[in-house]
PDB file of C-alpha atoms and ligand atoms in Angstrom:
ATOM      1  CA  MET A  13    -170.467 -90.455 115.976  1.00  0.00           C
ATOM      2  CA  LYS A  14    -171.398 -87.637 114.242  1.00  0.00           C
ATOM      3  CA  LEU A  15    -174.701 -88.135 115.358  1.00  0.00           C
ATOM      4  CA  ILE A  16    -174.582 -88.511 119.225  1.00  0.00           C
ATOM      5  CA  ILE A  17    -172.563 -85.000 118.709  1.00  0.00           C
ATOM      6  CA  PHE A  18    -175.453 -83.945 117.205  1.00  0.00           C
ATOM      7  CA  PHE A  19    -176.977 -84.733 119.298  1.00  0.00           C
ATOM      8  CA  LEU A  20    -175.138 -83.895 122.567  1.00  0.00           C
ATOM      9  CA  VAL A  21    -175.119 -80.890 121.274  1.00  0.00           C
ATOM     10  CA  VAL A  22    -178.740 -79.987 120.395  1.00  0.00           C
ATOM     11  CA  GLY A  23    -179.601 -81.346 123.436  1.00  0.00           C
ATOM     12  CA  ALA A  24    -177.110 -79.494 126.007  1.00  0.00           C
ATOM     13  CA  GLY A  25    -178.747 -75.980 123.901  1.00  0.00           C
ATOM     14  CA  VAL A  26    -182.255 -76.907 124.531  1.00  0.00           C
ATOM     15  CA  PHE A  27    -180.890 -77.446 128.640  1.00  0.00           C
ATOM     16  CA  ALA A  28    -178.816 -73.994 128.010  1.00  0.00           C
ATOM     17  CA  VAL A  29    -182.442 -72.010 127.282  1.00  0.00           C
ATOM     18  CA  LYS A  30    -184.832 -73.854 129.348  1.00  0.00           C
ATOM     19  CA  LEU A  31    -182.496 -72.844 132.759  1.00  0.00           C
ATOM     20  CA  PHE A  32    -182.167 -69.183 131.205  1.00  0.00           C
ATOM     21  CA  LEU A  33    -186.127 -68.943 130.769  1.00  0.00           C
ATOM     22  CA  LYS A  34    -186.975 -70.431 134.349  1.00  0.00           C
ATOM     23  CA  GLY A  35    -184.188 -68.206 135.531  1.00  0.00           C
ATOM     24  CA  ARG A  36    -185.448 -64.815 134.001  1.00  0.00           C
ATOM     25  CA  SER A  37    -189.018 -66.854 134.542  1.00  0.00           C
ATOM     26  CA  ASN A  38    -187.847 -66.737 139.037  1.00  0.00           C
ATOM     27  CA  ARG A  39    -186.399 -63.392 138.425  1.00  0.00           C
ATOM     28  CA  ARG A  40    -189.509 -62.391 137.377  1.00  0.00           C
ATOM     29  CA  ARG A  41    -191.633 -64.073 140.100  1.00  0.00           C
ATOM     30  CA  ARG A  42    -189.775 -62.478 142.940  1.00  0.00           C
ATOM     31  CA  GLU A  43    -189.876 -58.918 141.097  1.00  0.00           C
ATOM     32  CA  LEU A  44    -193.729 -59.518 141.320  1.00  0.00           C
ATOM     33  CA  LEU A  45    -193.660 -60.610 145.120  1.00  0.00           C
ATOM     34  CA  ASN A  46    -191.494 -58.180 146.348  1.00  0.00           C
ATOM     35  CA  VAL A  47    -194.350 -55.510 145.623  1.00  0.00           C
ATOM     36  CA  PRO A  48    -196.591 -55.519 148.847  1.00  0.00           C
ATOM     37  CA  PHE A  49    -200.414 -57.418 148.588  1.00  0.00           C
ATOM     38  CA  PRO A  50    -202.301 -54.088 147.338  1.00  0.00           C
ATOM     39  CA  GLN A  51    -204.599 -53.283 149.603  1.00  0.00           C
ATOM     40  CA  ALA A  52    -207.440 -52.504 147.693  1.00  0.00           C
ATOM     41  CA  TRP A  53    -206.857 -56.348 146.171  1.00  0.00           C
ATOM     42  CA  SER A  54    -207.392 -56.805 149.940  1.00  0.00           C
ATOM     43  CA  ILE A  55    -210.426 -55.336 150.011  1.00  0.00           C
ATOM     44  CA  ILE A  56    -211.679 -57.366 147.232  1.00  0.00           C
ATOM     45  CA  LEU A  57    -210.813 -60.737 148.608  1.00  0.00           C
ATOM     46  CA  ASN A  58    -213.236 -59.368 151.976  1.00  0.00           C
ATOM     47  CA  ASN A  59    -215.796 -58.382 149.857  1.00  0.00           C
ATOM     48  CA  ASN A  60    -216.309 -60.961 147.246  1.00  0.00           C
ATOM     49  CA  LEU A  61    -215.064 -64.482 148.824  1.00  0.00           C
ATOM     50  CA  PRO A  62    -215.414 -64.931 151.869  1.00  0.00           C
ATOM     51  CA  PRO A  63    -213.769 -68.088 153.107  1.00  0.00           C
ATOM     52  CA  TYR A  64    -210.628 -65.545 152.990  1.00  0.00           C
ATOM     53  CA  GLN A  65    -211.708 -64.303 156.169  1.00  0.00           C
ATOM     54  CA  MET A  66    -212.127 -67.691 158.068  1.00  0.00           C
ATOM     55  CA  MET A  67    -208.211 -68.929 156.157  1.00  0.00           C
ATOM     56  CA  PRO A  68    -205.902 -69.565 158.461  1.00  0.00           C
ATOM     57  CA  PRO A  69    -202.939 -66.167 158.321  1.00  0.00           C
ATOM     58  CA  GLU A  70    -200.496 -68.101 156.723  1.00  0.00           C
ATOM     59  CA  LEU A  71    -203.138 -69.383 153.828  1.00  0.00           C
ATOM     60  CA  GLN A  72    -203.992 -65.644 153.229  1.00  0.00           C
ATOM     61  CA  LYS A  73    -200.355 -65.315 152.852  1.00  0.00           C
ATOM     62  CA  GLN A  74    -199.752 -68.258 150.466  1.00  0.00           C
ATOM     63  CA  LEU A  75    -203.002 -67.195 148.647  1.00  0.00           C
ATOM     64  CA  GLY A  76    -202.225 -63.855 148.094  1.00  0.00           C
ATOM     65  CA  GLU A  77    -198.642 -64.938 146.695  1.00  0.00           C
ATOM     66  CA  TYR A  78    -200.123 -67.099 144.152  1.00  0.00           C
ATOM     67  CA  ILE A  79    -202.291 -64.167 143.149  1.00  0.00           C
ATOM     68  CA  ARG A  80    -199.753 -61.987 142.533  1.00  0.00           C
ATOM     69  CA  ILE A  81    -197.700 -65.021 140.334  1.00  0.00           C
ATOM     70  CA  PHE A  82    -200.872 -65.587 138.311  1.00  0.00           C
ATOM     71  CA  ILE A  83    -201.817 -62.072 137.428  1.00  0.00           C
ATOM     72  CA  GLY A  84    -198.364 -60.897 137.055  1.00  0.00           C
ATOM     73  CA  GLU A  85    -198.477 -64.503 134.510  1.00  0.00           C
ATOM     74  CA  LYS A  86    -201.675 -64.780 133.331  1.00  0.00           C
ATOM     75  CA  SER A  87    -202.955 -62.584 130.086  1.00  0.00           C
ATOM     76  CA  PHE A  88    -206.835 -62.120 130.705  1.00  0.00           C
ATOM     77  CA  GLU A  89    -209.006 -60.818 128.198  1.00  0.00           C
ATOM     78  CA  GLY A  90    -212.046 -58.521 128.220  1.00  0.00           C
ATOM     79  CA  CYS A  91    -214.976 -59.820 125.530  1.00  0.00           C
ATOM     80  CA  GLY A  92    -217.778 -59.542 124.476  1.00  0.00           C
ATOM     81  CA  GLY A  93    -217.128 -55.482 125.323  1.00  0.00           C
ATOM     82  CA  LEU A  94    -216.593 -56.180 129.593  1.00  0.00           C
ATOM     83  CA  ILE A  95    -214.194 -53.857 130.427  1.00  0.00           C
ATOM     84  CA  LEU A  96    -211.214 -55.404 132.451  1.00  0.00           C
ATOM     85  CA  THR A  97    -211.447 -54.322 136.185  1.00  0.00           C
ATOM     86  CA  ASP A  98    -208.513 -55.491 139.155  1.00  0.00           C
ATOM     87  CA  GLU A  99    -212.210 -56.692 141.031  1.00  0.00           C
ATOM     88  CA  ILE A 100    -212.415 -59.005 138.279  1.00  0.00           C
ATOM     89  CA  LYS A 101    -208.807 -59.897 138.038  1.00  0.00           C
ATOM     90  CA  VAL A 102    -208.491 -60.562 141.655  1.00  0.00           C
ATOM     91  CA  THR A 103    -212.332 -62.591 142.198  1.00  0.00           C
ATOM     92  CA  ILE A 104    -211.127 -64.885 139.766  1.00  0.00           C
ATOM     93  CA  ALA A 105    -207.103 -65.582 140.625  1.00  0.00           C
ATOM     94  CA  ALA A 106    -208.237 -65.632 144.129  1.00  0.00           C
ATOM     95  CA  GLN A 107    -210.867 -68.613 143.383  1.00  0.00           C
ATOM     96  CA  ALA A 108    -208.268 -69.750 140.729  1.00  0.00           C
ATOM     97  CA  CYS A 109    -205.037 -70.280 142.975  1.00  0.00           C
ATOM     98  CA  MET A 110    -207.221 -71.767 146.392  1.00  0.00           C
ATOM     99  CA  LEU A 111    -206.543 -75.035 143.888  1.00  0.00           C
ATOM    100  CA  LEU A 112    -202.611 -74.785 144.387  1.00  0.00           C
ATOM    101  CA  LEU A 113    -202.544 -73.598 148.211  1.00  0.00           C
ATOM    102  CA  ASN A 114    -200.197 -76.062 150.316  1.00  0.00           C
ATOM    103  CA  ARG A 115    -198.862 -77.806 147.370  1.00  0.00           C
ATOM    104  CA  LYS A 116    -196.017 -76.225 145.958  1.00  0.00           C
ATOM    105  CA  CYS A 117    -196.599 -76.248 142.095  1.00  0.00           C
ATOM    106  CA  GLU A 118    -197.068 -74.937 139.097  1.00  0.00           C
ATOM    107  CA  CYS A 119    -198.843 -71.992 139.215  1.00  0.00           C
ATOM    108  CA  TYR A 120    -200.457 -73.302 135.489  1.00  0.00           C
ATOM    109  CA  PRO A 121    -198.153 -73.459 133.671  1.00  0.00           C
ATOM    110  CA  LYS A 122    -199.966 -74.704 130.307  1.00  0.00           C
ATOM    111  CA  LEU A 123    -202.207 -71.852 131.003  1.00  0.00           C
ATOM    112  CA  TYR A 124    -202.127 -68.280 129.187  1.00  0.00           C
ATOM    113  CA  SER A 125    -205.426 -66.651 128.874  1.00  0.00           C
ATOM    114  CA  ILE A 126    -208.447 -66.063 130.779  1.00  0.00           C
ATOM    115  CA  LEU A 127    -211.088 -64.822 128.355  1.00  0.00           C
ATOM    116  CA  VAL A 128    -213.982 -62.561 130.232  1.00  0.00           C
ATOM    117  CA  TYR A 129    -217.484 -62.775 129.169  1.00  0.00           C
ATOM    118  CA  PRO A 130    -220.032 -59.592 130.813  1.00  0.00           C
ATOM    119  CA  SER A 131    -222.101 -62.400 131.578  1.00  0.00           C
ATOM    120  CA  THR A 132    -223.967 -66.234 129.869  1.00  0.00           C
ATOM    121  CA  TYR A 133    -221.406 -66.701 126.859  1.00  0.00           C
ATOM    122  CA  VAL A 134    -222.953 -67.949 123.522  1.00  0.00           C
ATOM    123  CA  ALA A 135    -220.031 -71.264 122.651  1.00  0.00           C
ATOM    124  CA  GLY A 136    -218.809 -70.469 119.126  1.00  0.00           C
ATOM    125  CA  ALA A 137    -219.223 -66.811 119.422  1.00  0.00           C
ATOM    126  CA  ARG A 138    -215.799 -65.549 120.577  1.00  0.00           C
ATOM    127  CA  ASP A 139    -214.733 -62.896 119.392  1.00  0.00           C
ATOM    128  CA  SER A 140    -210.815 -62.302 119.714  1.00  0.00           C
ATOM    129  CA  LEU A 141    -208.468 -65.930 120.545  1.00  0.00           C
ATOM    130  CA  ALA A 142    -208.750 -68.473 118.044  1.00  0.00           C
ATOM    131  CA  LEU A 143    -209.791 -70.901 119.807  1.00  0.00           C
ATOM    132  CA  PRO A 144    -211.117 -73.970 117.677  1.00  0.00           C
ATOM    133  CA  PRO A 145    -215.567 -73.672 117.534  1.00  0.00           C
ATOM    134  CA  THR A 146    -217.185 -76.047 119.662  1.00  0.00           C
ATOM    135  CA  ASP A 147    -221.449 -76.491 119.825  1.00  0.00           C
ATOM    136  CA  SER A 148    -223.011 -72.867 120.469  1.00  0.00           C
ATOM    137  CA  SER A 149    -224.858 -73.555 124.125  1.00  0.00           C
ATOM    138  CA  VAL A 150    -224.876 -70.799 126.501  1.00  0.00           C
ATOM    139  CA  ARG A 151    -221.542 -71.495 129.278  1.00  0.00           C
ATOM    140  CA  LEU A 152    -220.650 -69.933 131.919  1.00  0.00           C
ATOM    141  CA  GLY A 153    -217.277 -70.912 131.937  1.00  0.00           C
ATOM    142  CA  GLU A 154    -215.231 -73.157 129.753  1.00  0.00           C
ATOM    143  CA  SER A 155    -211.606 -74.450 130.387  1.00  0.00           C
ATOM    144  CA  TRP A 156    -209.092 -75.417 127.126  1.00  0.00           C
ATOM    145  CA  SER A 157    -205.991 -77.703 126.820  1.00  0.00           C
ATOM    146  CA  HIS A 158    -205.142 -75.492 124.712  1.00  0.00           C
ATOM    147  CA  GLY A 159    -203.901 -72.603 126.919  1.00  0.00           C
ATOM    148  CA  ALA A 160    -207.401 -71.001 127.526  1.00  0.00           C
ATOM    149  CA  VAL A 161    -210.312 -70.777 129.954  1.00  0.00           C
ATOM    150  CA  VAL A 162    -213.398 -68.650 129.275  1.00  0.00           C
ATOM    151  CA  LEU A 163    -216.211 -67.589 131.937  1.00  0.00           C
ATOM    152  CA  ALA A 164    -218.848 -65.789 132.533  1.00  0.00           C
ATOM    153  CA  TRP A 165    -218.154 -62.334 135.444  1.00  0.00           C
ATOM    154  CA  ASP A 166    -221.657 -62.680 136.458  1.00  0.00           C
ATOM    155  CA  SER A 167    -221.134 -66.583 136.857  1.00  0.00           C
ATOM    156  CA  VAL A 168    -217.753 -65.246 138.317  1.00  0.00           C
ATOM    157  CA  LYS A 169    -218.699 -62.821 141.028  1.00  0.00           C
ATOM    158  CA  GLY A 170    -221.929 -64.859 141.819  1.00  0.00           C
ATOM    159  CA  GLY A 171    -219.810 -68.807 142.619  1.00  0.00           C
ATOM    160  CA  ALA A 172    -217.394 -66.299 145.154  1.00  0.00           C
ATOM    161  CA  MET A 173    -219.669 -65.054 147.043  1.00  0.00           C
ATOM    162  CA  ASN A 174    -222.156 -67.548 147.233  1.00  0.00           C
ATOM    163  CA  PHE A 175    -219.352 -69.621 148.491  1.00  0.00           C
ATOM    164  CA  ARG A 176    -221.907 -72.229 150.239  1.00  0.00           C
ATOM    165  CA  ASP A 177    -224.083 -73.660 147.585  1.00  0.00           C
ATOM    166  CA  GLY A 178    -221.941 -76.604 146.002  1.00  0.00           C
ATOM    167  CA  HIS A 179    -221.371 -74.784 142.913  1.00  0.00           C
ATOM    168  CA  ASN A 180    -218.814 -72.296 141.750  1.00  0.00           C
ATOM    169  CA  VAL A 181    -218.115 -72.255 137.900  1.00  0.00           C
ATOM    170  CA  THR A 182    -213.921 -70.557 138.594  1.00  0.00           C
ATOM    171  CA  MET A 183    -213.483 -73.376 140.757  1.00  0.00           C
ATOM    172  CA  HIS A 184    -214.561 -75.829 138.116  1.00  0.00           C
ATOM    173  CA  GLU A 185    -213.253 -74.551 134.804  1.00  0.00           C
ATOM    174  CA  PHE A 186    -209.424 -74.518 136.898  1.00  0.00           C
ATOM    175  CA  ALA A 187    -209.954 -78.583 138.453  1.00  0.00           C
ATOM    176  CA  HIS A 188    -209.886 -78.794 134.277  1.00  0.00           C
ATOM    177  CA  GLN A 189    -206.732 -77.625 134.259  1.00  0.00           C
ATOM    178  CA  LEU A 190    -205.269 -79.319 137.092  1.00  0.00           C
ATOM    179  CA  ASP A 191    -206.591 -82.900 135.355  1.00  0.00           C
ATOM    180  CA  GLN A 192    -205.480 -81.505 131.837  1.00  0.00           C
ATOM    181  CA  GLU A 193    -201.420 -81.318 133.029  1.00  0.00           C
ATOM    182  CA  ASP A 194    -200.945 -84.530 132.197  1.00  0.00           C
ATOM    183  CA  GLY A 195    -202.240 -84.087 129.031  1.00  0.00           C
ATOM    184  CA  ARG A 196    -206.048 -85.887 129.291  1.00  0.00           C
ATOM    185  CA  GLY A 197    -208.798 -84.578 130.969  1.00  0.00           C
ATOM    186  CA  ASP A 198    -209.191 -87.681 132.588  1.00  0.00           C
ATOM    187  CA  GLY A 199    -210.597 -86.740 136.007  1.00  0.00           C
ATOM    188  CA  VAL A 200    -206.836 -87.845 136.761  1.00  0.00           C
ATOM    189  CA  PRO A 201    -204.373 -84.986 137.787  1.00  0.00           C
ATOM    190  CA  ILE A 202    -200.915 -86.125 138.359  1.00  0.00           C
ATOM    191  CA  LEU A 203    -200.603 -87.222 142.093  1.00  0.00           C
ATOM    192  CA  GLY A 204    -197.236 -88.152 142.852  1.00  0.00           C
ATOM    193  CA  THR A 205    -197.362 -92.026 143.479  1.00  0.00           C
ATOM    194  CA  ARG A 206    -198.284 -95.507 142.087  1.00  0.00           C
ATOM    195  CA  SER A 207    -200.342 -96.202 145.519  1.00  0.00           C
ATOM    196  CA  ALA A 208    -201.941 -92.956 145.000  1.00  0.00           C
ATOM    197  CA  TYR A 209    -203.273 -93.980 141.861  1.00  0.00           C
ATOM    198  CA  SER A 210    -204.294 -96.521 142.393  1.00  0.00           C
ATOM    199  CA  ALA A 211    -206.496 -94.881 145.758  1.00  0.00           C
ATOM    200  CA  TRP A 212    -207.690 -92.474 143.960  1.00  0.00           C
ATOM    201  CA  SER A 213    -209.382 -94.831 140.850  1.00  0.00           C
ATOM    202  CA  ARG A 214    -211.253 -97.202 143.518  1.00  0.00           C
ATOM    203  CA  VAL A 215    -212.475 -94.648 144.972  1.00  0.00           C
ATOM    204  CA  PHE A 216    -213.543 -91.793 142.153  1.00  0.00           C
ATOM    205  CA  SER A 217    -214.793 -95.291 139.944  1.00  0.00           C
ATOM    206  CA  GLU A 218    -216.999 -95.985 142.541  1.00  0.00           C
ATOM    207  CA  GLU A 219    -218.245 -92.171 143.443  1.00  0.00           C
ATOM    208  CA  TYR A 220    -218.571 -91.554 139.407  1.00  0.00           C
ATOM    209  CA  GLU A 221    -220.694 -94.521 139.295  1.00  0.00           C
ATOM    210  CA  SER A 222    -223.069 -94.156 142.295  1.00  0.00           C
ATOM    211  CA  LEU A 223    -223.825 -90.823 140.680  1.00  0.00           C
ATOM    212  CA  GLN A 224    -224.523 -92.173 138.014  1.00  0.00           C
ATOM    213  CA  ARG A 225    -226.929 -94.713 138.748  1.00  0.00           C
ATOM    214  CA  LYS A 226    -228.803 -92.055 141.546  1.00  0.00           C
ATOM    215  CA  THR A 227    -228.517 -89.846 138.680  1.00  0.00           C
ATOM    216  CA  GLU A 228    -230.047 -92.465 136.246  1.00  0.00           C
ATOM    217  CA  ALA A 229    -232.587 -92.713 139.341  1.00  0.00           C
ATOM    218  CA  GLY A 230    -233.431 -89.333 139.818  1.00  0.00           C
ATOM    219  CA  LYS A 231    -232.466 -89.865 142.996  1.00  0.00           C
ATOM    220  CA  LYS A 232    -231.238 -86.358 145.066  1.00  0.00           C
ATOM    221  CA  SER A 233    -227.399 -86.050 145.171  1.00  0.00           C
ATOM    222  CA  LEU A 234    -224.751 -83.821 147.725  1.00  0.00           C
ATOM    223  CA  MET A 235    -222.755 -84.175 144.517  1.00  0.00           C
ATOM    224  CA  ASP A 236    -224.817 -81.938 141.250  1.00  0.00           C
ATOM    225  CA  LYS A 237    -225.979 -84.634 138.895  1.00  0.00           C
ATOM    226  CA  TYR A 238    -223.688 -82.643 136.044  1.00  0.00           C
ATOM    227  CA  GLY A 239    -220.214 -84.812 137.435  1.00  0.00           C
ATOM    228  CA  ALA A 240    -222.340 -87.575 135.826  1.00  0.00           C
ATOM    229  CA  THR A 241    -221.240 -86.734 132.435  1.00  0.00           C
ATOM    230  CA  ASP A 242    -217.498 -87.893 132.686  1.00  0.00           C
ATOM    231  CA  PRO A 243    -214.697 -88.985 135.371  1.00  0.00           C
ATOM    232  CA  ALA A 244    -213.057 -85.069 134.006  1.00  0.00           C
ATOM    233  CA  GLU A 245    -216.258 -83.328 134.565  1.00  0.00           C
ATOM    234  CA  PHE A 246    -217.199 -85.842 138.242  1.00  0.00           C
ATOM    235  CA  PHE A 247    -213.501 -84.035 139.472  1.00  0.00           C
ATOM    236  CA  ALA A 248    -214.717 -80.883 138.539  1.00  0.00           C
ATOM    237  CA  VAL A 249    -217.746 -81.433 140.175  1.00  0.00           C
ATOM    238  CA  ALA A 250    -216.130 -82.938 143.069  1.00  0.00           C
ATOM    239  CA  THR A 251    -213.562 -80.046 143.860  1.00  0.00           C
ATOM    240  CA  GLU A 252    -217.073 -77.674 143.726  1.00  0.00           C
ATOM    241  CA  THR A 253    -218.233 -79.260 146.541  1.00  0.00           C
ATOM    242  CA  PHE A 254    -215.288 -80.097 148.519  1.00  0.00           C
ATOM    243  CA  PHE A 255    -214.659 -76.378 148.562  1.00  0.00           C
ATOM    244  CA  GLU A 256    -217.922 -75.234 148.764  1.00  0.00           C
ATOM    245  CA  LYS A 257    -220.154 -78.331 151.094  1.00  0.00           C
ATOM    246  CA  PRO A 258    -216.797 -79.946 153.013  1.00  0.00           C
ATOM    247  CA  VAL A 259    -219.049 -80.465 155.895  1.00  0.00           C
ATOM    248  CA  GLN A 260    -221.543 -82.719 154.050  1.00  0.00           C
ATOM    249  CA  LEU A 261    -218.833 -84.194 151.431  1.00  0.00           C
ATOM    250  CA  LYS A 262    -217.328 -85.602 155.024  1.00  0.00           C
ATOM    251  CA  LYS A 263    -220.060 -87.398 156.028  1.00  0.00           C
ATOM    252  CA  LYS A 264    -221.554 -88.374 153.482  1.00  0.00           C
ATOM    253  CA  HIS A 265    -218.924 -89.513 150.874  1.00  0.00           C
ATOM    254  CA  PRO A 266    -215.615 -90.043 154.130  1.00  0.00           C
ATOM    255  CA  GLU A 267    -213.623 -91.892 150.789  1.00  0.00           C
ATOM    256  CA  LEU A 268    -214.176 -89.167 148.027  1.00  0.00           C
ATOM    257  CA  TYR A 269    -213.095 -85.751 150.662  1.00  0.00           C
ATOM    258  CA  HIS A 270    -209.919 -88.417 151.888  1.00  0.00           C
ATOM    259  CA  GLU A 271    -209.023 -88.461 148.062  1.00  0.00           C
ATOM    260  CA  LEU A 272    -209.366 -85.199 147.683  1.00  0.00           C
ATOM    261  CA  GLN A 273    -207.447 -83.548 150.961  1.00  0.00           C
ATOM    262  CA  SER A 274    -204.715 -85.569 149.783  1.00  0.00           C
ATOM    263  CA  PHE A 275    -204.766 -83.841 146.558  1.00  0.00           C
ATOM    264  CA  TYR A 276    -205.776 -79.789 147.447  1.00  0.00           C
ATOM    265  CA  LEU A 277    -203.752 -80.232 151.276  1.00  0.00           C
ATOM    266  CA  VAL A 278    -206.206 -78.162 152.837  1.00  0.00           C
ATOM    267  CA  SER A 279    -209.471 -78.609 155.249  1.00  0.00           C
ATOM    268  CA  PRO A 280    -212.180 -76.143 154.214  1.00  0.00           C
ATOM    269  CA  ASP A 281    -214.459 -77.953 156.729  1.00  0.00           C
ATOM    270  CA  GLU A 282    -212.196 -75.594 159.034  1.00  0.00           C
ATOM    271  CA  TRP A 283    -212.816 -72.614 157.501  1.00  0.00           C
TER     272      TRP A 283
HETATM  273 ZN1   ZN B 327    -216.541 -79.350 132.733  1.00  0.00          ZN
END
């Protein structure tokens, strides 16, 4: 009996703390959204992110709200001598938040820090956060399940400004973040219904195996062959292709396009 009371008291305490934190977070978000979207940030979006101008006003408004929350809640850190600017923060936040539009979801709840290097960096040589060491290969970006994304600014900006080449390192790394939200980086993000999981599993397995076969045979494919590495990379690369080459993806891989559209709830082929 005493044990039951103990657990009830602990449970009530945890619930009260969660409620308090949620209330504080909601208040903070209201404060962030009460500030008008800075004109200087609109100029950055217009200059650095071509699809922004093509988006319907409702999506532009949503994106503006997500960007304010993202920049207000996440910690940005310049690495390798990089001085952070609004241009860097807004360009990263905008591309990351394009993956959240219409989905009424939390804003990367497990992500705390974005580490930005000036250009391609050597993994394992990070200069601030105590992240797990890896091999010392050159990287454009990385997504850690421990709450951090690491990016190279030159690749981030290049990926944003050239929005039709199928390569976007920011979207790639943030797709990994979405994939990791359920605790597993396995190429299957949180989908909701059982039927959604079974359709996703069938289509993604077939498409992943098809890309592997093409890659092994040295054949050309719409998606970057890096997607054939494993299912998690396939989802990240498919996300890049969905946003950057939507018309071609819809035509050549209609089922894959449909699954991604059902998840992302936007139609980038119309932008
Ligand atoms: Zn990746």
